[in-house]
Coordinates of C-alpha atoms in Angstrom, one line a residue:
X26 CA 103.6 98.2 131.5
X27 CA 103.0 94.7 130.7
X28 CA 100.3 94.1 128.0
X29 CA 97.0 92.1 129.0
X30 CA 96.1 89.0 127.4
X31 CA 93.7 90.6 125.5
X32 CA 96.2 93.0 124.2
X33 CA 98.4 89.8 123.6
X34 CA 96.0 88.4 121.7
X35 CA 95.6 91.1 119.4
X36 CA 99.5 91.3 118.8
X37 CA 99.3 87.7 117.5
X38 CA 96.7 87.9 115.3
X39 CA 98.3 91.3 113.7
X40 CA 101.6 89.7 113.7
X41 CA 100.1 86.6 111.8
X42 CA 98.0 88.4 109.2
X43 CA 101.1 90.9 109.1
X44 CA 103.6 87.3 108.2
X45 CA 100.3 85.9 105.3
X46 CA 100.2 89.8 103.9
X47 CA 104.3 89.5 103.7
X48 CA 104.3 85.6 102.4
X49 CA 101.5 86.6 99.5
X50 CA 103.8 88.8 98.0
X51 CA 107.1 87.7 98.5
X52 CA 105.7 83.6 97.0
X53 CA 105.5 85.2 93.7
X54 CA 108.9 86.2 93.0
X55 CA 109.9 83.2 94.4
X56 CA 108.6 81.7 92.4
X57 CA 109.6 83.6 89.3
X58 CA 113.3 83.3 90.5
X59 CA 112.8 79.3 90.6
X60 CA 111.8 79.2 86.9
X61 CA 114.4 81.7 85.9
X62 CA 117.1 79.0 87.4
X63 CA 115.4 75.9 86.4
X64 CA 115.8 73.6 83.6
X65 CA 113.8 73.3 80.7
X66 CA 112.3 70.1 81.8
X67 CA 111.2 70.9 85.3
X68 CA 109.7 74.0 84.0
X69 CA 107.3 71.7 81.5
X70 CA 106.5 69.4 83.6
X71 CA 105.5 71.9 86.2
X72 CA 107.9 71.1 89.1
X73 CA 108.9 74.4 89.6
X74 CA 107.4 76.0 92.7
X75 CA 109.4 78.5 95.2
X76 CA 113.0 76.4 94.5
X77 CA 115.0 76.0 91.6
X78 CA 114.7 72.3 90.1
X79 CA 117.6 71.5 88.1
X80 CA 119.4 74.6 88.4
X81 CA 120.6 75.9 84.9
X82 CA 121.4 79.8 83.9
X83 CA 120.6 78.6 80.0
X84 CA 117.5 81.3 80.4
X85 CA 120.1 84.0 81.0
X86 CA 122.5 83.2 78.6
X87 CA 119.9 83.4 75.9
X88 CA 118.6 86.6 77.3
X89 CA 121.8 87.9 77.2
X90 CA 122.8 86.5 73.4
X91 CA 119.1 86.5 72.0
X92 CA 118.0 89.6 72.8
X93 CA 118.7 93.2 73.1
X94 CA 118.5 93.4 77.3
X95 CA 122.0 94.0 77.8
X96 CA 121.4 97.4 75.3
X97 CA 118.3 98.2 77.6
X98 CA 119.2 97.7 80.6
X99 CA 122.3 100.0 79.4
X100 CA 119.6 102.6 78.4
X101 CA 118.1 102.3 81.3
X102 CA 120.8 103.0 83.5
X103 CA 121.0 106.0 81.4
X104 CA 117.8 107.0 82.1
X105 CA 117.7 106.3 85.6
X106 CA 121.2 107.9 86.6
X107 CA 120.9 111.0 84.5
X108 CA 117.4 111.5 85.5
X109 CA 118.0 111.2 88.8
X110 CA 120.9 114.0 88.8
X111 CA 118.6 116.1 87.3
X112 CA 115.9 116.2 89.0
X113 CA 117.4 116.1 92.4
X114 CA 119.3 119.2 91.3
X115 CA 116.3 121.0 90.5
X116 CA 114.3 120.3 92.9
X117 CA 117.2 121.3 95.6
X118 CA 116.8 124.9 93.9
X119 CA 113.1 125.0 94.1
X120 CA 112.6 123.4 97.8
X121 CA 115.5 125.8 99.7
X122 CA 114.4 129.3 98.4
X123 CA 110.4 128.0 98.7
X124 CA 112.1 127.1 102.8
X125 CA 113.2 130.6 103.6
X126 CA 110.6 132.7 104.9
X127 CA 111.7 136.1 103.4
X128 CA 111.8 134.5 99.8
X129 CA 108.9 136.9 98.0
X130 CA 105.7 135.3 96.7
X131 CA 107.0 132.0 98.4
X132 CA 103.3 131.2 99.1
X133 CA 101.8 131.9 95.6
X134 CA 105.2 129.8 94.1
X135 CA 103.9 127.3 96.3
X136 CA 100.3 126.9 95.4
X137 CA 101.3 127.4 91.9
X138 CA 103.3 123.9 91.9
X139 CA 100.5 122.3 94.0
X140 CA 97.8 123.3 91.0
X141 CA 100.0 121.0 89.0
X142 CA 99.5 117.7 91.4
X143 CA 95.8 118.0 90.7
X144 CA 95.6 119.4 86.6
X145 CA 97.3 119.0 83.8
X146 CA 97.7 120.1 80.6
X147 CA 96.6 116.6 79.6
X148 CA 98.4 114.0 77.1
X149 CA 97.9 115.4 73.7
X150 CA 99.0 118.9 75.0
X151 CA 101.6 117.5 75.9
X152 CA 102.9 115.6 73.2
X153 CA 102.6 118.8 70.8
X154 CA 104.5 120.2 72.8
X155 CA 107.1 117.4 73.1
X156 CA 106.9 116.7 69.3
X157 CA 107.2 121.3 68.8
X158 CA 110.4 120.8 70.8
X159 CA 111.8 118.7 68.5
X160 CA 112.2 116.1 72.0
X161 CA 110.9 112.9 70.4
X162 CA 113.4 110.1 70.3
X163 CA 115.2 111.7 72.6
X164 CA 115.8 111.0 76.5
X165 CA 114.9 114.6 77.1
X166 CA 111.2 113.7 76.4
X167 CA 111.2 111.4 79.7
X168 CA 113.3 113.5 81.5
X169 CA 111.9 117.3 81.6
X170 CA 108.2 116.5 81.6
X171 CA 109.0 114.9 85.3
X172 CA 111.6 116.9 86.2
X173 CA 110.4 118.0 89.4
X174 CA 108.1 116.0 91.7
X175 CA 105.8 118.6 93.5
X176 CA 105.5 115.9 96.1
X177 CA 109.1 115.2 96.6
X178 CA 109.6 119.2 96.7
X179 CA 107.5 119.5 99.3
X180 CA 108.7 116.9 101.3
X181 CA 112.5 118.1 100.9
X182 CA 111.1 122.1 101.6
X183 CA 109.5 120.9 104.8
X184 CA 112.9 119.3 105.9
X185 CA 114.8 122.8 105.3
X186 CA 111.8 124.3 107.2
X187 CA 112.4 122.6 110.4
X188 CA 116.4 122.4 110.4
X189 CA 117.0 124.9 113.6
X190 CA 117.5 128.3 112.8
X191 CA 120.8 128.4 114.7
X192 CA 122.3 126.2 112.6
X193 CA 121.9 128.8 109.7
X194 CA 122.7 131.6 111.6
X195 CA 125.7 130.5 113.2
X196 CA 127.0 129.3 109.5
X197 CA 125.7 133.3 108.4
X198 CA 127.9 134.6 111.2
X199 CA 131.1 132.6 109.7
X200 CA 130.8 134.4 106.3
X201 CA 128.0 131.9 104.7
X202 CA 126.5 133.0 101.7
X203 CA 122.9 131.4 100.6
X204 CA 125.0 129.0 97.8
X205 CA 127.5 127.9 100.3
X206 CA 125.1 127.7 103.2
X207 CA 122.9 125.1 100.9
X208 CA 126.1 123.3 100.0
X209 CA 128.4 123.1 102.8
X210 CA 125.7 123.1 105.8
X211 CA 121.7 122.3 104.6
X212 CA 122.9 119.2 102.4
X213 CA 125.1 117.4 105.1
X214 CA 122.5 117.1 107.9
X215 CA 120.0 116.8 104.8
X216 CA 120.9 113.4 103.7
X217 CA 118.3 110.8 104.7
X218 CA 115.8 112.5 103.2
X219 CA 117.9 113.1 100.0
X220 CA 118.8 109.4 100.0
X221 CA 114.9 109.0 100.3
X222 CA 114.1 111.2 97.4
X223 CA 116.6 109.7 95.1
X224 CA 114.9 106.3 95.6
X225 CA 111.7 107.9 94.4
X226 CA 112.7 109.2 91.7
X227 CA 115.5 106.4 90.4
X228 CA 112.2 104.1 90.9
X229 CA 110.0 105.9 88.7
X230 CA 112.7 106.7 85.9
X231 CA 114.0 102.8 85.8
X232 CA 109.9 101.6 85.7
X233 CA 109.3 104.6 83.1
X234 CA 107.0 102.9 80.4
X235 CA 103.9 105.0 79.3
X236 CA 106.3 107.8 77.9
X237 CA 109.1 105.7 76.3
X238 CA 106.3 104.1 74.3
X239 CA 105.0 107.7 73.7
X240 CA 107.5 109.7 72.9
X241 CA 110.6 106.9 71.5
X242 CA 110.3 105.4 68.5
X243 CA 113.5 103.9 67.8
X244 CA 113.7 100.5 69.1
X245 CA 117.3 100.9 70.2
X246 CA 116.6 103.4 72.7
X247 CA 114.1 101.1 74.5
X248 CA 114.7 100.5 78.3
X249 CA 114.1 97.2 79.6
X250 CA 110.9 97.9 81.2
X251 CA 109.5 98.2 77.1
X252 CA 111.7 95.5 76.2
X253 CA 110.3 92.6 79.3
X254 CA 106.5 93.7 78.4
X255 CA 107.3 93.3 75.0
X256 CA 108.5 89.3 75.5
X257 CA 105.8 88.8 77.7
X258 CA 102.9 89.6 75.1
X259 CA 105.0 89.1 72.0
X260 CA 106.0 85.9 70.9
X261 CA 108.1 87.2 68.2
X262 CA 110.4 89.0 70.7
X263 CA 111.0 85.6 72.0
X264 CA 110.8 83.4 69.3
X265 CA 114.0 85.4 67.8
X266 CA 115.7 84.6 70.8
X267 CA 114.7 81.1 70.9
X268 CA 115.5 80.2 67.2
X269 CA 119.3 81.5 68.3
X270 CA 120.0 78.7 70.6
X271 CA 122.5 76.5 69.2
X272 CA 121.4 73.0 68.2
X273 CA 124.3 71.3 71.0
X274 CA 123.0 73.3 73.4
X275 CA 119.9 72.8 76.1
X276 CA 116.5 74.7 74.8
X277 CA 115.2 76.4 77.3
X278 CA 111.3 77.7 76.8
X279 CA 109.6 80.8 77.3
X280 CA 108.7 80.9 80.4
X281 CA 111.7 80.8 82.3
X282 CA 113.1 83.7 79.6
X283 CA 110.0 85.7 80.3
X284 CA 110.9 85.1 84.3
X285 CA 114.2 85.9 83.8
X286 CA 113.5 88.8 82.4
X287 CA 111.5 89.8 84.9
X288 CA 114.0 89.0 87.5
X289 CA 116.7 91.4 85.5
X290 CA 113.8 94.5 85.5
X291 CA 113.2 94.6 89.5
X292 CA 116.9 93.3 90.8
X293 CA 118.6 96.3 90.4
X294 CA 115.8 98.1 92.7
X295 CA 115.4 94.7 94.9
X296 CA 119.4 95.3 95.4
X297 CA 119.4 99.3 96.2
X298 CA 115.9 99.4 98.3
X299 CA 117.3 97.8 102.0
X300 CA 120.2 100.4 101.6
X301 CA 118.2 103.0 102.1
X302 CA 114.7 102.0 103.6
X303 CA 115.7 102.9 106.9
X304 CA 115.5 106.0 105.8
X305 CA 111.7 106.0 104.9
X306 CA 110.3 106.6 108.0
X307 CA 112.2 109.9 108.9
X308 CA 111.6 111.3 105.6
X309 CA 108.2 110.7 104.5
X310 CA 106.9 111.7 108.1
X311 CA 108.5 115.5 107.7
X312 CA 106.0 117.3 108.3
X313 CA 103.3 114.8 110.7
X314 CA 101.0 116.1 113.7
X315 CA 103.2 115.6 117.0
X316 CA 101.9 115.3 120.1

């Protein structure tokens, strides 16, 4: 059916304010990319825009010398990987029994991890009972307070939920046990929405930030999402850095370091995000009215 003028019309004008929405957000790290690879006298004299001007790395070789963001972005791999794992594991054992529909109480389970999306114990609670576990300045203090996502369980239960039942009975016929079932059939045909929920979760453990300045006090444990906030409002971060630069080489100035890094924080996730966005729209519509 070929579209009206009207209709075609209306395309344009979405697809334009679509390209201006699209434009206004990808202009900024443009532009923070160009000042990461400019030089120092471009950046000063405010050539920079969306293209490097006199391309130089110098910003990144002090950030890698002069500062500790090689040890945070290690620490953040750290976090991100291990947390990951974990939570993924656990909430593969809460979303498949809360799937079945002879699992007892699997209703009340349910609600009771809902209550949790909308109260809390609140943040002093919380950090007693952090600090009683004897969890500060350690990893474990990001990692079990968010272990599960109630909102990534659901999502992954509602998957299991509307796998076809002749898929598990067929495996149950072969011999299938509930462990082996999970592994060998439920995960296979499971994986876009897995892929889908690791995202989610590597996202929020590599921006963690609130709760590393909570509950870590050692500065060496710092990932770098601590680490960039704390060059962008402190100067003595950078100023350490800075006063390292040998007196043969170029000085570069603070804010291409502070861009660079930036630019080091959201690559990784910049990198890993086209891999797996065409899963997005399977996964987070589990679950949506059909017609």
């Amino acid at each position: 059916m070929r579209a009206s003028p009207g209709e075609k019309m209306f395309y344009a004008m979405n697809y334009v304010v679509l390209a201006l929405l699209a434009c206004s957000c990808l202009f900024p790290l443009l532009h923070l990319m160009a000042l990461s690879f400019s030089g120092t006298t471009a950046i000063q004299t405010g050539k920079v825009s969306l293209w490097p001007v006199e391309f130089s790395i110098d910003t990144y070789k002090l950030l890698a010398s002069g500062t500790s963001i090689v040890q945070a972005f290690r620490n953040s791999v750290v976090i991100t990987v291990v947390g990951v794992a974990l939570s993924m594991i656990v909430t593969l054992f809460a979303a498949y029994p809360l799937s079945r529909s002879f699992f007892y109480a699997r209703r009340t389970f349910t609600l009771a991890m809902i209550f949790t999306m909308i109260f809390s114990g609140g943040l002093i609670p919380t950090y007693l009972v952090i600090q009683g576990l004897g969890l500060v300045d350690s990893y474990w203090a990001i990692w079990l307070p968010g272990l599960v996502s109630t909102y990534n369980m659901l999502i992954l239960r509602t998957y299991f939920e509307q796998i076809p039942s002749e898929i598990e009975e067929a495996a149950r016929i072969d011999g299938c046990g509930e462990v082996r079932l999970l592994a060998q059939v439920l995960l296979p045909i499971s994986m876009p929405v897995i892929a889908t929920l690791c995202l989610f979760y590597g996202v929020a453990y590599w921006n963690v930030f609130f709760s590393m300045l909570i509950y870590i006090n050692d500065s060496t444990m710092q990932n770098l999402s601590v680490l960039v906030q704390q060059m962008i409002q402190s100067q003595s971060v950078l100023q350490q850095g800075l006063l390292a630069q040998p007196d043969d080489q170029v000085h570069v100035v603070e804010e291409g370091v502070k861009a660079a890094g930036v630019i080091v924080l959201i690559a990784p996730m910049l990198i890993v995000y086209p891999f797996i966005q065409k899963y997005f729209v399977k996964s987070v519509m589990i679950g949506s009215v059909k017609g």
